[in-house]
Short mmCIF file of C-alpha atoms and ligand atoms in Angstrom, two decimals:
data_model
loop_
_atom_site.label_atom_id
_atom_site.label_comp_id
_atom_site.label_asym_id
_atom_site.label_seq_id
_atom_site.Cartn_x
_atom_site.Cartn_y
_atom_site.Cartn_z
CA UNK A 300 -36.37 33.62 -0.94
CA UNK A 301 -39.64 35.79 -0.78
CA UNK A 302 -38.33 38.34 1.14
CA UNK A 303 -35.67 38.96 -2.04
CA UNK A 304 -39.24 39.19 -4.27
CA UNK A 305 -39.69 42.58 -2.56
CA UNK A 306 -42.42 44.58 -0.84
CA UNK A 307 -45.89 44.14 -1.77
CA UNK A 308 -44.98 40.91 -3.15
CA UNK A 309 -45.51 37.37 -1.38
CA UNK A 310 -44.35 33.62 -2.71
CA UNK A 311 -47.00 31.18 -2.83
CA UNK A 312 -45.96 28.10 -0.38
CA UNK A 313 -47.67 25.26 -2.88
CA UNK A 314 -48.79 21.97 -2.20
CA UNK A 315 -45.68 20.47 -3.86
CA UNK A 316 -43.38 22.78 -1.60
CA UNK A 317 -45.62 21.84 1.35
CA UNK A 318 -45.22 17.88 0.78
CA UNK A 319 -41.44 18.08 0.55
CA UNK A 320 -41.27 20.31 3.87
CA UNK A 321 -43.21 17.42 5.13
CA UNK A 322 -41.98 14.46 3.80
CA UNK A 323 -38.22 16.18 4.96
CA UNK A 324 -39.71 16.31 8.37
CA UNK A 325 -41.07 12.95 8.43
CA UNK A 326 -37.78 11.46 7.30
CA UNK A 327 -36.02 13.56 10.03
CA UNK A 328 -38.02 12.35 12.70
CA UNK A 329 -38.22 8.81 11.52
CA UNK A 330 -34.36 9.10 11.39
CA UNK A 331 -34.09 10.01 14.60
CA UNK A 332 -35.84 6.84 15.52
CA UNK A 333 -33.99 4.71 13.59
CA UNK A 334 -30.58 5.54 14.65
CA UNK A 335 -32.17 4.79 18.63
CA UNK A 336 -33.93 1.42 17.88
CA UNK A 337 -30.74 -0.02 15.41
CA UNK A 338 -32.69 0.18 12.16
CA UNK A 339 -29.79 1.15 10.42
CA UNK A 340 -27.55 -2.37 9.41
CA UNK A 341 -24.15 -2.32 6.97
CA UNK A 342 -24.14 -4.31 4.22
CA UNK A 343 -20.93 -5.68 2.86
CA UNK A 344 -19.75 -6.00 -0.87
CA UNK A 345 -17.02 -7.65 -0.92
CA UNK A 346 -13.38 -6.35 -2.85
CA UNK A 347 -11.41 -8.67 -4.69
CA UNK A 348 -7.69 -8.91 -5.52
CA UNK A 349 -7.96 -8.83 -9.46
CA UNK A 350 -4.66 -11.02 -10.05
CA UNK A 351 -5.40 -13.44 -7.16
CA UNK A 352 -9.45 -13.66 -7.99
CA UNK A 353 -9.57 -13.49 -4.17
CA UNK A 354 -12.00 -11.49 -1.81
CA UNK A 355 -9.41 -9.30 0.20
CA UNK A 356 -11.98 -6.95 2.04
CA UNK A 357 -15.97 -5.63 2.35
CA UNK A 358 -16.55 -1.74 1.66
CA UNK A 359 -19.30 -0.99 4.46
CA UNK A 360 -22.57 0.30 2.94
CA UNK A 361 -25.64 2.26 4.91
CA UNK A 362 -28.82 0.41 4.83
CA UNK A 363 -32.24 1.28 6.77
CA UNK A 364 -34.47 -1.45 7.30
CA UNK A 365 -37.33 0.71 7.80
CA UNK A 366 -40.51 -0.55 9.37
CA UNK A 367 -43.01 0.62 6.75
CA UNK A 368 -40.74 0.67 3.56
CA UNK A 369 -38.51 -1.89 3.76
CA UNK A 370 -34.70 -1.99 2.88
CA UNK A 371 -33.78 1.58 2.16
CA UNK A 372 -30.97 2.44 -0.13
CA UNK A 373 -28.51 4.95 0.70
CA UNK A 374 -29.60 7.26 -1.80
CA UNK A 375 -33.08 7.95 -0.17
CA UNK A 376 -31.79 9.02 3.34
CA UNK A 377 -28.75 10.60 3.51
CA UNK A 378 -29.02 13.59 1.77
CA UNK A 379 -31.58 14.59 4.80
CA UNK A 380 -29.20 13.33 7.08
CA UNK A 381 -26.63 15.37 5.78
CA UNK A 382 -28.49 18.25 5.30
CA UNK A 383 -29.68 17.57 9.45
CA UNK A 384 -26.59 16.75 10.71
CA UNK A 385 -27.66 13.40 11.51
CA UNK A 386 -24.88 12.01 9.19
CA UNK A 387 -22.26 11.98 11.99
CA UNK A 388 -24.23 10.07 14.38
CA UNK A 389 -25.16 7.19 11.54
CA UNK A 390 -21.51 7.84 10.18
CA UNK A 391 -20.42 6.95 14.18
CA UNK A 392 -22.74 4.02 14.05
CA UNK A 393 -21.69 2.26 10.46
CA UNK A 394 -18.03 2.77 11.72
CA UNK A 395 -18.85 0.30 14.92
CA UNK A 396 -20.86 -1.96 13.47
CA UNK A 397 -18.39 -2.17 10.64
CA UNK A 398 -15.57 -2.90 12.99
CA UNK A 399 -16.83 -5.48 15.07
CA UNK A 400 -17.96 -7.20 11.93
CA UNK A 401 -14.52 -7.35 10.94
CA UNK A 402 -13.29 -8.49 14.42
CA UNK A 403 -15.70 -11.34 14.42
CA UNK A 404 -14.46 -11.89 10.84
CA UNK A 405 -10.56 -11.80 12.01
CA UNK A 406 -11.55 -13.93 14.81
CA UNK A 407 -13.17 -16.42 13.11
CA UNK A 408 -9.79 -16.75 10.76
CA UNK A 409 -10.30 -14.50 8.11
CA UNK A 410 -7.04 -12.14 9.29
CA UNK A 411 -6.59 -10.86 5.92
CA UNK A 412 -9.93 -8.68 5.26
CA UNK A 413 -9.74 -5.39 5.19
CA UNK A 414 -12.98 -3.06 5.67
CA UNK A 415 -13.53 0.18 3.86
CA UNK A 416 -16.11 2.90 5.08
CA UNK A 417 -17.52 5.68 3.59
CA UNK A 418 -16.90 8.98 5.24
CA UNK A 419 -19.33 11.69 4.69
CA UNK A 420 -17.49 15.48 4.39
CA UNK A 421 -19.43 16.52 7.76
CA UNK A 422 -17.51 13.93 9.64
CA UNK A 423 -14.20 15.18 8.16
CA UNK A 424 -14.67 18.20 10.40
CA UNK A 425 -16.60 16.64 13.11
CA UNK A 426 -14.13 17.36 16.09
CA UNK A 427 -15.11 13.77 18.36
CA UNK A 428 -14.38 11.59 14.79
CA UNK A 429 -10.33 10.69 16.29
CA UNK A 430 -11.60 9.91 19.60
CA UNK A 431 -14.49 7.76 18.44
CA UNK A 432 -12.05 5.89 16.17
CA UNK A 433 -9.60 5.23 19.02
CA UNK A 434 -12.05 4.21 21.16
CA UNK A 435 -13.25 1.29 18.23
CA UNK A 436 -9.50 0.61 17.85
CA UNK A 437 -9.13 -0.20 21.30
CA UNK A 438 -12.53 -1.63 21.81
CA UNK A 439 -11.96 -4.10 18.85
CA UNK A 440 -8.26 -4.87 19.30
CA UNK A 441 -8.08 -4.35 15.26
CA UNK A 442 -5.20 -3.55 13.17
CA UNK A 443 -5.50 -0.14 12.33
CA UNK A 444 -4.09 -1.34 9.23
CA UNK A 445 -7.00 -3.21 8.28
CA UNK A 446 -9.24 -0.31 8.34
CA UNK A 447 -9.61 2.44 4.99
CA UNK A 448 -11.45 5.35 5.16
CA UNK A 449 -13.05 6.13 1.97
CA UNK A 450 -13.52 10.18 1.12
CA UNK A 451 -14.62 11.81 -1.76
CA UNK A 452 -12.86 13.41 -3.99
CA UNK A 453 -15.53 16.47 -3.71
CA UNK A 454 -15.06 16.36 -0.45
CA UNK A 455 -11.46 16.32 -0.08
CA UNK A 456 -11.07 19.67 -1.33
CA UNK A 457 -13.39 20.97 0.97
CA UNK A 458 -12.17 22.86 4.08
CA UNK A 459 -8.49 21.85 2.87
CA UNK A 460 -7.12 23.10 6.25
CA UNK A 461 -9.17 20.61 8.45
CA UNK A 462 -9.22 17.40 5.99
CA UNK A 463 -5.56 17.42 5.64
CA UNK A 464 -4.85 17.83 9.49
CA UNK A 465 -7.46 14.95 10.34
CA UNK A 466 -6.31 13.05 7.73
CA UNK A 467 -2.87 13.28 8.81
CA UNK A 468 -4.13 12.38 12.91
CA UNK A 469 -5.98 9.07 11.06
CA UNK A 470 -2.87 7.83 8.94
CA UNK A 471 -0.56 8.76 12.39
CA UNK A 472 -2.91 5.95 13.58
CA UNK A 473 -1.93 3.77 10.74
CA UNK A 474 -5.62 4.00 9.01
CA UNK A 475 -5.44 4.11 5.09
CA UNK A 476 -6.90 6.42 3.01
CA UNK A 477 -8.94 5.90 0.21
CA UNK A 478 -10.44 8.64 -2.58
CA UNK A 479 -14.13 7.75 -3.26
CA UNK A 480 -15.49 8.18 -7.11
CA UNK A 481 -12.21 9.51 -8.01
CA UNK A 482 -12.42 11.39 -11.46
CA UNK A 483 -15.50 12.86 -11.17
CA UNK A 484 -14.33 16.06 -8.35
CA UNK A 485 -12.13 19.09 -9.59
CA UNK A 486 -9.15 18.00 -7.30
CA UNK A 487 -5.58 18.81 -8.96
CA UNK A 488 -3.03 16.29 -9.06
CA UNK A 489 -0.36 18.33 -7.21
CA UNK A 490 -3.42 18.88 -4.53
CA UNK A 491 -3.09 15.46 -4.04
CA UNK A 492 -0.04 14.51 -3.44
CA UNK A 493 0.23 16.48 -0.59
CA UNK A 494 -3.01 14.54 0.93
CA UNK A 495 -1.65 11.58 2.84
CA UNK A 496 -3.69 8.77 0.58
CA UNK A 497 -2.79 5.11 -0.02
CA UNK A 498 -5.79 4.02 -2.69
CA UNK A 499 -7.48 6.01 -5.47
CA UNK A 500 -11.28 4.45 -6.38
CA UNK A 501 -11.96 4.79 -10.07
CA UNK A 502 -15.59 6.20 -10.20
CA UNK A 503 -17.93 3.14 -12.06
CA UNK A 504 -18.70 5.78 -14.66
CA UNK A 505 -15.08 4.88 -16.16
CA UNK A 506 -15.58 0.91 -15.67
CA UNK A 507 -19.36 1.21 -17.84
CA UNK A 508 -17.53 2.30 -20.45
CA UNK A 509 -15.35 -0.61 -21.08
CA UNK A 510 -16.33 -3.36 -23.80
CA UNK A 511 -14.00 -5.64 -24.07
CA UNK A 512 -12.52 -3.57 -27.10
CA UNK A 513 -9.40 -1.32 -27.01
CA UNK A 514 -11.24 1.56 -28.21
CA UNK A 515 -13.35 2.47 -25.04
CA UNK A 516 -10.53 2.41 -22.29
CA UNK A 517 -11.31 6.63 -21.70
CA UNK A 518 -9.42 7.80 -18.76
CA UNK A 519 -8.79 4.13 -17.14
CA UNK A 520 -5.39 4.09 -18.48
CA UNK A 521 -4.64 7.44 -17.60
CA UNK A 522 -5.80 7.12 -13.90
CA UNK A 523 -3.83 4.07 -13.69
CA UNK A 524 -0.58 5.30 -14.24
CA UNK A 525 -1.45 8.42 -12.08
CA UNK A 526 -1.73 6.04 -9.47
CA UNK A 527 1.24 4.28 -10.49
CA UNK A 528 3.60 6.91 -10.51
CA UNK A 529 2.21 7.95 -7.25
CA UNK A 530 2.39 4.41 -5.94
CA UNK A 531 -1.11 4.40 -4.78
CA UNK A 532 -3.37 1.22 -4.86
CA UNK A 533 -6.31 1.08 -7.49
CA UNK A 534 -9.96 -0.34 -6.94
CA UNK A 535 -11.90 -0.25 -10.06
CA UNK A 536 -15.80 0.53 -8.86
CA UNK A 537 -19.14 -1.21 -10.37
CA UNK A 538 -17.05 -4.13 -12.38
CA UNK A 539 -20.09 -5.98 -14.18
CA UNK A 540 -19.52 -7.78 -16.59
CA UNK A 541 -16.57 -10.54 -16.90
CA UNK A 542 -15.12 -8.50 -20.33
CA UNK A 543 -14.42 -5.37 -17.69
CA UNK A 544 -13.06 -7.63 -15.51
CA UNK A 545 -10.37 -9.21 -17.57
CA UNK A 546 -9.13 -5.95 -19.43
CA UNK A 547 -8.98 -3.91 -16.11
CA UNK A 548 -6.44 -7.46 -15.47
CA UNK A 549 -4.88 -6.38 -18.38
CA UNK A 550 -4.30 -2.86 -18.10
CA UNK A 551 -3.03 -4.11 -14.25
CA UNK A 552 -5.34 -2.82 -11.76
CA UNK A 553 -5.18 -4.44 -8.79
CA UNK A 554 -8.78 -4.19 -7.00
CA UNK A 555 -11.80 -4.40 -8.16
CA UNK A 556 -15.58 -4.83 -6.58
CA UNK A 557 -19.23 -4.56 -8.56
CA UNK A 558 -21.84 -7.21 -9.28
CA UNK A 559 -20.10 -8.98 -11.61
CA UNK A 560 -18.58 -10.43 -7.92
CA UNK A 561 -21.47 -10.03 -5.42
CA UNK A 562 -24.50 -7.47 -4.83
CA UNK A 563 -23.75 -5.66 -1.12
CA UNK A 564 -24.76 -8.28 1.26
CA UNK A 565 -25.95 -8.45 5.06
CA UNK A 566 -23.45 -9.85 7.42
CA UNK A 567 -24.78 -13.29 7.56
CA UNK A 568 -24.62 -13.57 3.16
CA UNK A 569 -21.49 -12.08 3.63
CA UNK A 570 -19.95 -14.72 5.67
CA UNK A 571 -21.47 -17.28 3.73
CA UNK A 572 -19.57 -16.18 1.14
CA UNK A 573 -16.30 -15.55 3.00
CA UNK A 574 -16.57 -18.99 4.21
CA UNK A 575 -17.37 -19.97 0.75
CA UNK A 576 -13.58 -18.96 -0.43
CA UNK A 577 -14.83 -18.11 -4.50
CA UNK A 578 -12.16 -17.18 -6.87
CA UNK A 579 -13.07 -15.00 -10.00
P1 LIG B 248 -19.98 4.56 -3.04
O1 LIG B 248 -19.21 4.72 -1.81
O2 LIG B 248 -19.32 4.97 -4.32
O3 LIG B 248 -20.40 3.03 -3.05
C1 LIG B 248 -20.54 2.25 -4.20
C2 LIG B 248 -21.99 2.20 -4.64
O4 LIG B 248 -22.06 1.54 -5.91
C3 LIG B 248 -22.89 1.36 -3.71
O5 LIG B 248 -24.21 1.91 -3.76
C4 LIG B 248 -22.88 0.01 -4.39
O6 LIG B 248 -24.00 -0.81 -4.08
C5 LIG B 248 -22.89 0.42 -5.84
N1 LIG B 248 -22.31 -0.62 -6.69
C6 LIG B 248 -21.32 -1.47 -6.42
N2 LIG B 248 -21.05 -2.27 -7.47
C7 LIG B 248 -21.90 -1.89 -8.44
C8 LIG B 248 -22.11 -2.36 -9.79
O7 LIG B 248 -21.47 -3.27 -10.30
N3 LIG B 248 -23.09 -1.72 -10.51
C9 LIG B 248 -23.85 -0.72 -9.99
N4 LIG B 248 -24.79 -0.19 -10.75
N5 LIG B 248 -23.66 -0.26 -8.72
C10 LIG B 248 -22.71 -0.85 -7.97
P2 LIG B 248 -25.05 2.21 -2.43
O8 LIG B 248 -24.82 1.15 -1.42
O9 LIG B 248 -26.45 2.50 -2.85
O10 LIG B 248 -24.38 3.54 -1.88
C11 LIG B 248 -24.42 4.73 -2.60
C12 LIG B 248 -23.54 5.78 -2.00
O11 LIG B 248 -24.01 6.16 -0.71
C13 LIG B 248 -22.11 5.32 -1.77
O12 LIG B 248 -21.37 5.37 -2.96
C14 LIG B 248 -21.65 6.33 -0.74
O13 LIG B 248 -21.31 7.53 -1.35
C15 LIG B 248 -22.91 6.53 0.07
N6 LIG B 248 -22.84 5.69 1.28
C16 LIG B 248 -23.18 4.40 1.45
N7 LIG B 248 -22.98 4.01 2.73
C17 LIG B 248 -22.47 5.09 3.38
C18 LIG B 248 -22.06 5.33 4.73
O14 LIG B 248 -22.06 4.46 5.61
N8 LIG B 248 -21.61 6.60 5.03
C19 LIG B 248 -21.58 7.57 4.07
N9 LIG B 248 -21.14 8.79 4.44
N10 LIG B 248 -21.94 7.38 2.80
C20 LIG B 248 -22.39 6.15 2.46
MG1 LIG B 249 -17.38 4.24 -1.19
MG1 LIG B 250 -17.55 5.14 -5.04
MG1 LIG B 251 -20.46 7.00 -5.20
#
């Protein structure tokens, strides 16, 4: 900070300093109008039951259709919404539009899917989060079942206190768990075991290592039997190419989602391809 420079001493604010005030400000207020006039849509990529070859739910993904730019990747946004605040309100938003998606799904037959959404580590302490949730519940007549709250493992073992009571109010509700990118935080095993979690996501770092030979597996063995002797559910993230796909089916991992299956789609692709019934 310049006052830390000391006296008699000033920071220069430069030009590149000045744009990225600006363009922050800029995204902030076109933000703000995006969340009013529904600019922000979920797309769906869909997971798939690796022994089956069967699409068993759609992890909800953040996308801005923004008047100017275009579709807008998650990547370009929400670090200013987090760093806003504005995170929660789009995190409220993706959570509705995720769930009546799926109720239109479950009404239209598909009672199996599941939907998994992306929590950010504001909402985890955001105190309206149960309330809003109930209110979808009963709004949407889903299972509770049939929804799965991804977190980060980074964000887990933030504010411990807090996550682990909401978490416990969410799986009292019969909402499943999920730990986003896992292997890449700092949590410890016995850590987790006290969390209440049902399904551990292996971080696509892991999967773009595998080659088909047995000399690449890494840590995808070891993470499977974690979750094994924990009796958690594995989804292996970013599967691409069909030689990761068949020895993540041998090493008996039992969900799986990347491109190799489908690119996140928008809700009319996605029931194309629902109604499509592929197997892999
Ligand atoms: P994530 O939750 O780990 O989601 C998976 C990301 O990997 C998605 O990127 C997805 O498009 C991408 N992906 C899936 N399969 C493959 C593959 O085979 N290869 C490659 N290269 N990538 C693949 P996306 O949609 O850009 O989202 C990025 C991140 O943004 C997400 O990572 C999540 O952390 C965050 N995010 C997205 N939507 C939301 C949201 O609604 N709320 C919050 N809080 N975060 C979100
Ligand atoms: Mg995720
Ligand atoms: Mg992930
Ligand atoms: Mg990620």
């Amino acid at each position: 900070r310049a006052k830390d420079l000391g006296r008699g001493q000033y920071q220069v604010f430069t030009p590149t300093m000045y744009y990225a005030a600006h363009q922050l400000l800029k995204i902030e207020t076109d933000l703000h109008r995006a969340i009013k006039q529904k600019e922000l849509l979920v797309y769906y990529q869909p997971i798939v039951d690796l022994a089956q070859g069967k699409i068993v739910g759609f992890e909800a993904l953040v996308r801005w259709l923004h008047p100017q730019h275009g579709l807008m990747f998650p990547d370009s946004f929400l670090p200013v919404a987090e760093e806003t605040g504005l995170i929660c309100s789009i995190g409220s938003l993706v959570i509705e539009q995720a769930c009546d998606q799926l109720s239109q799904w479950q009404q239209q037959g598909f009672t199996h899917l599941n939907i998994y959404i992306n929590l950010a580590v504001q909402q985890l302490s955001q105190s309206s989060l149960v309330e809003e949730i109930d209110r979808i519940l009963a709004k949407t007549k889903l299972d509770s079942d049939s929804i799965k709250l991804e977190i980060t493992e980074s964000s887990m073992m933030q504010n411990l206190q807090s996550t682990k009571l909401l978490l416990r109010q969410l799986q009292e509700r019969g909402i499943k768990l999920s730990i986003d990118d896992f292997g890449t935080g700092y949590s410890s095993l016995s850590q987790l075991q006290t969390f209440p979690v049902n399904t551990l996501k292996i971080d696509r770092s892991f999967i773009q290592n595998l080659d088909g030979t047995p000399d690449n597996l890494g840590l995808v063995p070891v993470i499977l039997s974690i979750a094994h002797v924990m009796k958690l559910n594995v989804v292996a993230e970013g599967i691409e190419t069909k030689q990761q796909l068949t020895q993540l089916r041998e090493l008996g991992c039992h969900f799986g989602q990347g491109f190799l299956f489908a690119k996140p789609l928008n809700a009319e692709e996605a029931t194309k391809l629902i109604a499509q019934n592929p197997h892999w």
